[in-house]
mmCIF file of C-alpha atoms and ligand atoms in Angstrom:
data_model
loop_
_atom_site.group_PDB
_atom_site.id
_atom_site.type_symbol
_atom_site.label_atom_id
_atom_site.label_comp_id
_atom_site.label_asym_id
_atom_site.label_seq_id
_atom_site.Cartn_x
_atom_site.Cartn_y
_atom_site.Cartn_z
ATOM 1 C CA UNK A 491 0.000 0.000 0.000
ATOM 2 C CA UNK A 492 1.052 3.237 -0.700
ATOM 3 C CA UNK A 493 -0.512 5.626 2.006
ATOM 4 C CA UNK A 494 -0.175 9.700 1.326
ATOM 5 C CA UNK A 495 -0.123 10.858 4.751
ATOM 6 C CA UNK A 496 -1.009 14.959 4.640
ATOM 7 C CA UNK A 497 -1.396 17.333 7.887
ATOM 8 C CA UNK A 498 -1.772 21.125 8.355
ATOM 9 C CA UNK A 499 -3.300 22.039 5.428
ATOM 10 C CA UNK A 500 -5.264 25.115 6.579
ATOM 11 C CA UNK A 501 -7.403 26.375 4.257
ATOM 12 C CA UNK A 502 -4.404 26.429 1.289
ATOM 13 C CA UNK A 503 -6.461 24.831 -1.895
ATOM 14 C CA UNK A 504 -3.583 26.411 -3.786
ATOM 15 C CA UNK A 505 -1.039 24.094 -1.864
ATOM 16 C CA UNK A 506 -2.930 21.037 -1.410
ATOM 17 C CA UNK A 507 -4.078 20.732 -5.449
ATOM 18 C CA UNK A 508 -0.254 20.760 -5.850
ATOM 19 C CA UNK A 509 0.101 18.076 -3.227
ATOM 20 C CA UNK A 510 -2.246 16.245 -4.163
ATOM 21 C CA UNK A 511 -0.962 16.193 -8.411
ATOM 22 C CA UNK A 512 2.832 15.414 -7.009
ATOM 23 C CA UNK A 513 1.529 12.592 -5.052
ATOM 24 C CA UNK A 514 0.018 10.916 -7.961
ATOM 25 C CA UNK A 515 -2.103 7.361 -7.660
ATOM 26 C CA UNK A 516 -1.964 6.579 -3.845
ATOM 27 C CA UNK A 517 -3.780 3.197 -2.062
ATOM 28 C CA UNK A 518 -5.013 5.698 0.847
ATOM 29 C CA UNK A 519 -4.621 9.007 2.187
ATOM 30 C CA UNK A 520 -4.495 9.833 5.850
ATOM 31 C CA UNK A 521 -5.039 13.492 7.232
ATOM 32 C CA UNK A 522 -3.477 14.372 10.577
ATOM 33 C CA UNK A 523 -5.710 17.510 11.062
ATOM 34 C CA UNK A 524 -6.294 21.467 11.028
ATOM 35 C CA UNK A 525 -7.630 21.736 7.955
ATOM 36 C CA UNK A 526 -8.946 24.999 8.288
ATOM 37 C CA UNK A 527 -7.886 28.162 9.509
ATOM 38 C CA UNK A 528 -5.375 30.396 8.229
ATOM 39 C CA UNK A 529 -5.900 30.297 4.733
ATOM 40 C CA UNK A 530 -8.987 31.821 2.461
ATOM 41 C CA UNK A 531 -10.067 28.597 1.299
ATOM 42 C CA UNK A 532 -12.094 26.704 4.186
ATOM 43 C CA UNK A 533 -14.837 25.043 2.518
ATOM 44 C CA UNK A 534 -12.962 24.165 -1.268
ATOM 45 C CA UNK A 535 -10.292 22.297 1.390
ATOM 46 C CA UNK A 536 -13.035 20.210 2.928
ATOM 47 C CA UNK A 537 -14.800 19.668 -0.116
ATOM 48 C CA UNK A 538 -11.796 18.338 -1.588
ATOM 49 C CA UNK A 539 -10.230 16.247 1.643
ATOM 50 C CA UNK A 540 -13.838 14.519 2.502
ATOM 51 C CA UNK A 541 -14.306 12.221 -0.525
ATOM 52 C CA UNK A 542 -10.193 11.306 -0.424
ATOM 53 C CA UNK A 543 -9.118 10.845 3.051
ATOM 54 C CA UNK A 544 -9.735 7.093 4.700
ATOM 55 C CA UNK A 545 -8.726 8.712 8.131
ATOM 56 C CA UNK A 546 -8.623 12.078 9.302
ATOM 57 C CA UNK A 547 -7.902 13.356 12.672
ATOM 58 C CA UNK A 548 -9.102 16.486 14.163
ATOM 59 C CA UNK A 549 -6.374 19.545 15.078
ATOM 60 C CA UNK A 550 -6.778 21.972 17.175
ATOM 61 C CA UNK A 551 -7.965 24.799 14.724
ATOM 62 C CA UNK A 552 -9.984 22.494 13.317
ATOM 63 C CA UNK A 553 -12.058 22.641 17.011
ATOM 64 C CA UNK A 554 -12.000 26.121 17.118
ATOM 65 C CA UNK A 555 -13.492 27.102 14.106
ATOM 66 C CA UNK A 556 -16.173 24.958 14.533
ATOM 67 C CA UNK A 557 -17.171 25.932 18.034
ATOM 68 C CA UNK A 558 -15.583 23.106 19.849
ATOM 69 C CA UNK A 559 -13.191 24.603 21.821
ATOM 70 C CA UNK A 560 -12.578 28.495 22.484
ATOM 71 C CA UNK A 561 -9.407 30.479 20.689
ATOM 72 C CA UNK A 562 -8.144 31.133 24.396
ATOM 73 C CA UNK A 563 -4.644 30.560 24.231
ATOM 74 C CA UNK A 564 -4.928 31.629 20.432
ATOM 75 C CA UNK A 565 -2.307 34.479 19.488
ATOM 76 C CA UNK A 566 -4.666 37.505 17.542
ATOM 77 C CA UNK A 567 -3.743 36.682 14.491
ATOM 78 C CA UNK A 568 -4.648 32.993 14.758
ATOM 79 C CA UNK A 569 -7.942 33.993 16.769
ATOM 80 C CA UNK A 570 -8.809 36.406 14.003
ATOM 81 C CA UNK A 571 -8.689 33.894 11.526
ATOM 82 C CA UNK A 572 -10.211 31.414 13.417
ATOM 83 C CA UNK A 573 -13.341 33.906 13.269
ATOM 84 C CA UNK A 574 -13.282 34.532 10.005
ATOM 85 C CA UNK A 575 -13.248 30.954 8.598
ATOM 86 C CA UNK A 576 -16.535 30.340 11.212
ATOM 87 C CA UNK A 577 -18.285 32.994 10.124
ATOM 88 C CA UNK A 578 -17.492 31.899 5.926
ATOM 89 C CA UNK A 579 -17.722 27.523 6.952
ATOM 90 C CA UNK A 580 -21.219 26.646 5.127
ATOM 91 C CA UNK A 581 -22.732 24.468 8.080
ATOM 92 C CA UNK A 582 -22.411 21.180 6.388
ATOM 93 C CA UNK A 583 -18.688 21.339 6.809
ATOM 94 C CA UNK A 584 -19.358 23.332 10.085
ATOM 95 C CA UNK A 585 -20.944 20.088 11.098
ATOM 96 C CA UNK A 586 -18.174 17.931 9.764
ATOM 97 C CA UNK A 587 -15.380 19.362 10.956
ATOM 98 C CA UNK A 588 -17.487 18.879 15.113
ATOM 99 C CA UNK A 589 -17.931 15.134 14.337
ATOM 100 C CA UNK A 590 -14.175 14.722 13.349
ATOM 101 C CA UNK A 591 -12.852 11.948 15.579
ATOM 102 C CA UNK A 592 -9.860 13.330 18.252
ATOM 103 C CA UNK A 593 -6.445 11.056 18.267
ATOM 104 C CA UNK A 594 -4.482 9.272 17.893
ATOM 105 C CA UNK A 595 -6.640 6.961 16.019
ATOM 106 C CA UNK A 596 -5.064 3.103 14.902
ATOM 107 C CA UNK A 597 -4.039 3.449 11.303
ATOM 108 C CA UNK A 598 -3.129 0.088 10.544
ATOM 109 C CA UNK A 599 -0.954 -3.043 12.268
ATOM 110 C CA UNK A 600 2.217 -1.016 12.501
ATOM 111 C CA UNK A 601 0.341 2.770 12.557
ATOM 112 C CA UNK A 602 -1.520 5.531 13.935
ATOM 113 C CA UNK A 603 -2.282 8.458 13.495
ATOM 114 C CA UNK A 604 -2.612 12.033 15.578
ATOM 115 C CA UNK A 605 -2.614 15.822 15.547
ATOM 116 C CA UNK A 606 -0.370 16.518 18.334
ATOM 117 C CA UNK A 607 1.557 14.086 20.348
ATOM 118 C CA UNK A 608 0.373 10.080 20.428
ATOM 119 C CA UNK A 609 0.179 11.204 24.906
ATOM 120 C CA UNK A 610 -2.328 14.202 23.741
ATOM 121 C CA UNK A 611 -3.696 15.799 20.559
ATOM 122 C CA UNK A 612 -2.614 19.455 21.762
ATOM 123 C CA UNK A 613 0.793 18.832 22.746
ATOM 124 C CA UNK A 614 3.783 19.815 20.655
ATOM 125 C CA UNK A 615 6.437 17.133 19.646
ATOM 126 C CA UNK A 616 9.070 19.274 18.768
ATOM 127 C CA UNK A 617 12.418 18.111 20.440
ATOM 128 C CA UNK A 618 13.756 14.824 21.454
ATOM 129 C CA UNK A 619 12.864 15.252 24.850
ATOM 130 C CA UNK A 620 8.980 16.090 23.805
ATOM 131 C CA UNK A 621 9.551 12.594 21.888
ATOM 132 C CA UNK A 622 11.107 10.160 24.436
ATOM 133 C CA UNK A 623 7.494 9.786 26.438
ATOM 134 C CA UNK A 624 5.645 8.926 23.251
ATOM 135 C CA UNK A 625 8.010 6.683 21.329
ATOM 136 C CA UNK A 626 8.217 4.660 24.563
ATOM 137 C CA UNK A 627 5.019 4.220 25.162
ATOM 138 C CA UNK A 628 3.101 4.239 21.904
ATOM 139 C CA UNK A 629 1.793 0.793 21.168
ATOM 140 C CA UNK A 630 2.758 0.620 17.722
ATOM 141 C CA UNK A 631 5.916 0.882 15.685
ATOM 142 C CA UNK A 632 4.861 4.006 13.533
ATOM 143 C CA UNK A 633 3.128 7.251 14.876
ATOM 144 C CA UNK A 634 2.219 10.093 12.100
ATOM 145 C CA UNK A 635 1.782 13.219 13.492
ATOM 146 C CA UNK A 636 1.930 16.927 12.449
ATOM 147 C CA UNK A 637 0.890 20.092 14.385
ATOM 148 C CA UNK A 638 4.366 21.688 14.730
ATOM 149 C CA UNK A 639 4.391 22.100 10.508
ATOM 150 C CA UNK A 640 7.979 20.966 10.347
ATOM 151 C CA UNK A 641 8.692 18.041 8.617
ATOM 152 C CA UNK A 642 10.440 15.615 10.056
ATOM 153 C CA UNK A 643 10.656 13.278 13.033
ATOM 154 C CA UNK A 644 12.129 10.604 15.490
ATOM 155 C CA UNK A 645 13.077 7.689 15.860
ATOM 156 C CA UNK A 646 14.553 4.971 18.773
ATOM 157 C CA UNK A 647 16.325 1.935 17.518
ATOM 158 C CA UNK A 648 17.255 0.007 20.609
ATOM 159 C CA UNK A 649 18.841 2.581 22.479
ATOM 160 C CA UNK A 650 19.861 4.823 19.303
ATOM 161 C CA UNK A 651 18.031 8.006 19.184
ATOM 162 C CA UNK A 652 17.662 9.931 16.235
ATOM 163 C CA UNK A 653 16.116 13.257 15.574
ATOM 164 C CA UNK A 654 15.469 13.212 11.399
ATOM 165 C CA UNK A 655 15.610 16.171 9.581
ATOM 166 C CA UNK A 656 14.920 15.793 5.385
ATOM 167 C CA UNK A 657 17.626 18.107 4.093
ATOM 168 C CA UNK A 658 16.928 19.280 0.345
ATOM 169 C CA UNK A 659 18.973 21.302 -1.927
ATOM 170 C CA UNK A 660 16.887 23.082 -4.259
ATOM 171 C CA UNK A 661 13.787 25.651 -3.047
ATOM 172 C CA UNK A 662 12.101 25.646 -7.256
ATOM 173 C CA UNK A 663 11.703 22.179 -7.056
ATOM 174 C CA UNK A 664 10.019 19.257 -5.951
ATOM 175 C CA UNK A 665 12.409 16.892 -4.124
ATOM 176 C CA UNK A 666 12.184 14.210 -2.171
ATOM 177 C CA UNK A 667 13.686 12.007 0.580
ATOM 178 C CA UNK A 668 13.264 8.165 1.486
ATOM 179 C CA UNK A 669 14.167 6.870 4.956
ATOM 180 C CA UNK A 670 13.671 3.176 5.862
ATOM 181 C CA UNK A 671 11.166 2.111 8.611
ATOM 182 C CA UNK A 672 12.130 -1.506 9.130
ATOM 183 C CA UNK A 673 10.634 -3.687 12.173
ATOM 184 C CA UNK A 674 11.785 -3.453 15.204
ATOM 185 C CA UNK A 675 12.296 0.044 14.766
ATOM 186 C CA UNK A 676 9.899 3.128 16.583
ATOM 187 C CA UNK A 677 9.761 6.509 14.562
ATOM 188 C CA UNK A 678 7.331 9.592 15.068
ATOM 189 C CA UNK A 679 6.739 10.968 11.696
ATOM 190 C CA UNK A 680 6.101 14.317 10.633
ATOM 191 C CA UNK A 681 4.768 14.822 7.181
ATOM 192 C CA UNK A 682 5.187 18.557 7.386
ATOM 193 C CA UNK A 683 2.681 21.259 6.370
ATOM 194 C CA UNK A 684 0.489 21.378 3.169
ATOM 195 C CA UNK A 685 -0.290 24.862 3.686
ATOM 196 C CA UNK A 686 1.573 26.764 6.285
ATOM 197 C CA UNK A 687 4.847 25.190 6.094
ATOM 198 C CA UNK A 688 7.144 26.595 9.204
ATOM 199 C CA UNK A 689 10.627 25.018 8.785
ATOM 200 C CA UNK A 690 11.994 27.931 6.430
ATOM 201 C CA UNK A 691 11.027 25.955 3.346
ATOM 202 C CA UNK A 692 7.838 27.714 1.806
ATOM 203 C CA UNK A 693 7.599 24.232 -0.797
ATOM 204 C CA UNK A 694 4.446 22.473 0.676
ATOM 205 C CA UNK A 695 5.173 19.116 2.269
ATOM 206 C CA UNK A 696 4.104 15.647 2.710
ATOM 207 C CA UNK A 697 4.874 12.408 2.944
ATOM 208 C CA UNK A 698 4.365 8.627 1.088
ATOM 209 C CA UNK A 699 4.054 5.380 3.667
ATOM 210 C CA UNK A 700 5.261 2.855 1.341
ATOM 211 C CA UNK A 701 4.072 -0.236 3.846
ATOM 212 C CA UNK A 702 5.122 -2.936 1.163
ATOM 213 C CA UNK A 703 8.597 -2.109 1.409
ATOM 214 C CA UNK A 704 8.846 -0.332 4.665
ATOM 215 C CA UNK A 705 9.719 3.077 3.709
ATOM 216 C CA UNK A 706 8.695 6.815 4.524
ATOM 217 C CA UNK A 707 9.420 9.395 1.820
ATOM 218 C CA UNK A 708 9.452 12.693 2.298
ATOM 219 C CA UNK A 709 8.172 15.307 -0.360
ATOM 220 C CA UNK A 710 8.684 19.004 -0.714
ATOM 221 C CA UNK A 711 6.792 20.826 -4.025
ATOM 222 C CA UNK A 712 6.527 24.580 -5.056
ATOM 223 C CA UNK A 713 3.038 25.662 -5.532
ATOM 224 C CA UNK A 714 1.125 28.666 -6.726
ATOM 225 C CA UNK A 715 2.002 30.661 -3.663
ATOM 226 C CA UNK A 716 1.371 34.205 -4.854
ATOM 227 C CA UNK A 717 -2.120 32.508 -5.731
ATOM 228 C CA UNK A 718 -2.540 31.577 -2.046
ATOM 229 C CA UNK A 719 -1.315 35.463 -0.793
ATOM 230 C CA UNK A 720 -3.458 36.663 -3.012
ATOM 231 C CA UNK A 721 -6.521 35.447 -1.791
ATOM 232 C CA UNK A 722 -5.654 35.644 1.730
ATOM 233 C CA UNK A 723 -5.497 39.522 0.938
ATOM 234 C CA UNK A 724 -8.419 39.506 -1.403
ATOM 235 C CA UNK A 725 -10.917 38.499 2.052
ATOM 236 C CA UNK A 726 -9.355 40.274 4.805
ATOM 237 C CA UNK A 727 -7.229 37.906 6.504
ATOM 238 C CA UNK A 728 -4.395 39.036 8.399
ATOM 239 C CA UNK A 729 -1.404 40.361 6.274
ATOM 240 C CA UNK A 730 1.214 37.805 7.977
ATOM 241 C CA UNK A 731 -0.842 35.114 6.632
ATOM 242 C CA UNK A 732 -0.471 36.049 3.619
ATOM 243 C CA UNK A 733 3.911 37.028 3.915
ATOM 244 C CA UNK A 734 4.596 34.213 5.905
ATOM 245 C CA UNK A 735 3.973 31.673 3.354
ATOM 246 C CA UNK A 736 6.524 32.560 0.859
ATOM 247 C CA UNK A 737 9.077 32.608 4.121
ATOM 248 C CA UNK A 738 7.849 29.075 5.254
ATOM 249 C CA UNK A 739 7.789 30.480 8.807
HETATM 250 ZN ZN1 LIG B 745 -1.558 23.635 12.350
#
């Protein structure tokens, strides 16, 4: 099976159709969460991820722009986005985004998947110390998780720990990166962000599960980014929406 595994895509349709071409013919597609919020495109997103995705986590924007939770804790410009993409959801995706399952949630006999840590959905997995807890203690070999929108990860081979870091060469193109996953083996996975990407790449990211032959690829693509700004501009949203994408921070 080859699994796309997608996270973070908040409201960029111009980043995700991108995504979604470079990935090409995929067995599944798993979606770690926030779909919304951020970007000007709230409702195309959903419209597109709800036929395609198999599993899909909620994130934590996700809650708050459907009324779940409250944008305490929010930073204004997050909070004022949050508010805008409530007031533009139509309520059927209003509706799906509140019956969007929390994780981590079993992905398969190796896998799961989750929005924040595998421990709890709002916590940030950022350093190795964030990641010794869960990759002791999750009961599978794999965890995909996003959240922090840098791509990346862990992993513990007997006592070997290793923080993973995809390093790429060339910001106009795609490019990509294949790390094996063999048994026996524990790795937290990051596919990066589709549309917010915060690891000083602006390319959108992802990543392939390849569970025949036990490998994780990670994939970085250019995308119509002055498309996204644009539109971001075009409704209102916050300015640094809009600059931060083509800074990937
Ligand atoms: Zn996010």
């Amino acid at each position: 099976m080859r699994i796309l595994v997608l996270s973070d895509i908040h409201g960029n349709l111009h980043a995700l159709e991108a995504v979604l071409l470079a990935a090409g013919d995929v067995d599944a597609v798993w979606n770690l969460g926030d779909i919304v919020g951020y970007g000007a495109f709230p409702n195309e997103v959903i419209e597109r991820m709800r036929p395609l995705a198999d599993l899909t986590v909620r994130g934590n924007h996700d809650r708050v722009c459907c009324g779940l939770s409250s944008s305490q804790g929010f930073n204004p410009v997050a909070s004022a986005a949050a508010e805008w993409t409530r007031r533009h959801l139509r309520s059927d995706n209003m509706q799906w985004l509140r019956d969007l399952p929390m994780g981590p949630l079993r992905s398969g006999d190796r896998t799961m998947v989750a929005h924040g840590s595998p421990i709890h959905e709002d916590h940030y997995v950022v350093t190795m110390r964030d990641a010794w807890s869960p990759l002791q203690q999750m009961p599978c070999d794999i965890t995909f998780f996003g959240h922090t929108h840098v791509q990346g990860g862990f992993s513990l081979l007997e006592h070997e720990w290793n923080e993973l870091r995809p390093v790429f060469h060339d910001r106009h193109e795609a490019e990509s990166m294949t790390i094996d996953v063999p048994v026996g083996t524990r790795h937290l996975i990051n596919p990066g962000s589709v549309g917010q990407p915060r690891d000083m790449d602006w390319r959108a990211s992802f990543a392939i599960y390849d569970s025949a032959t036990e490998t994780i690829t990670f994939c970085r693509v250019p995308y119509d980014v002055a498309g996204a700004q644009a539109a971001i501009r075009a409704v209102g949203l916050p300015e640094r929406l809009a600059s931060r994408l083509s800074d990937g921070r």
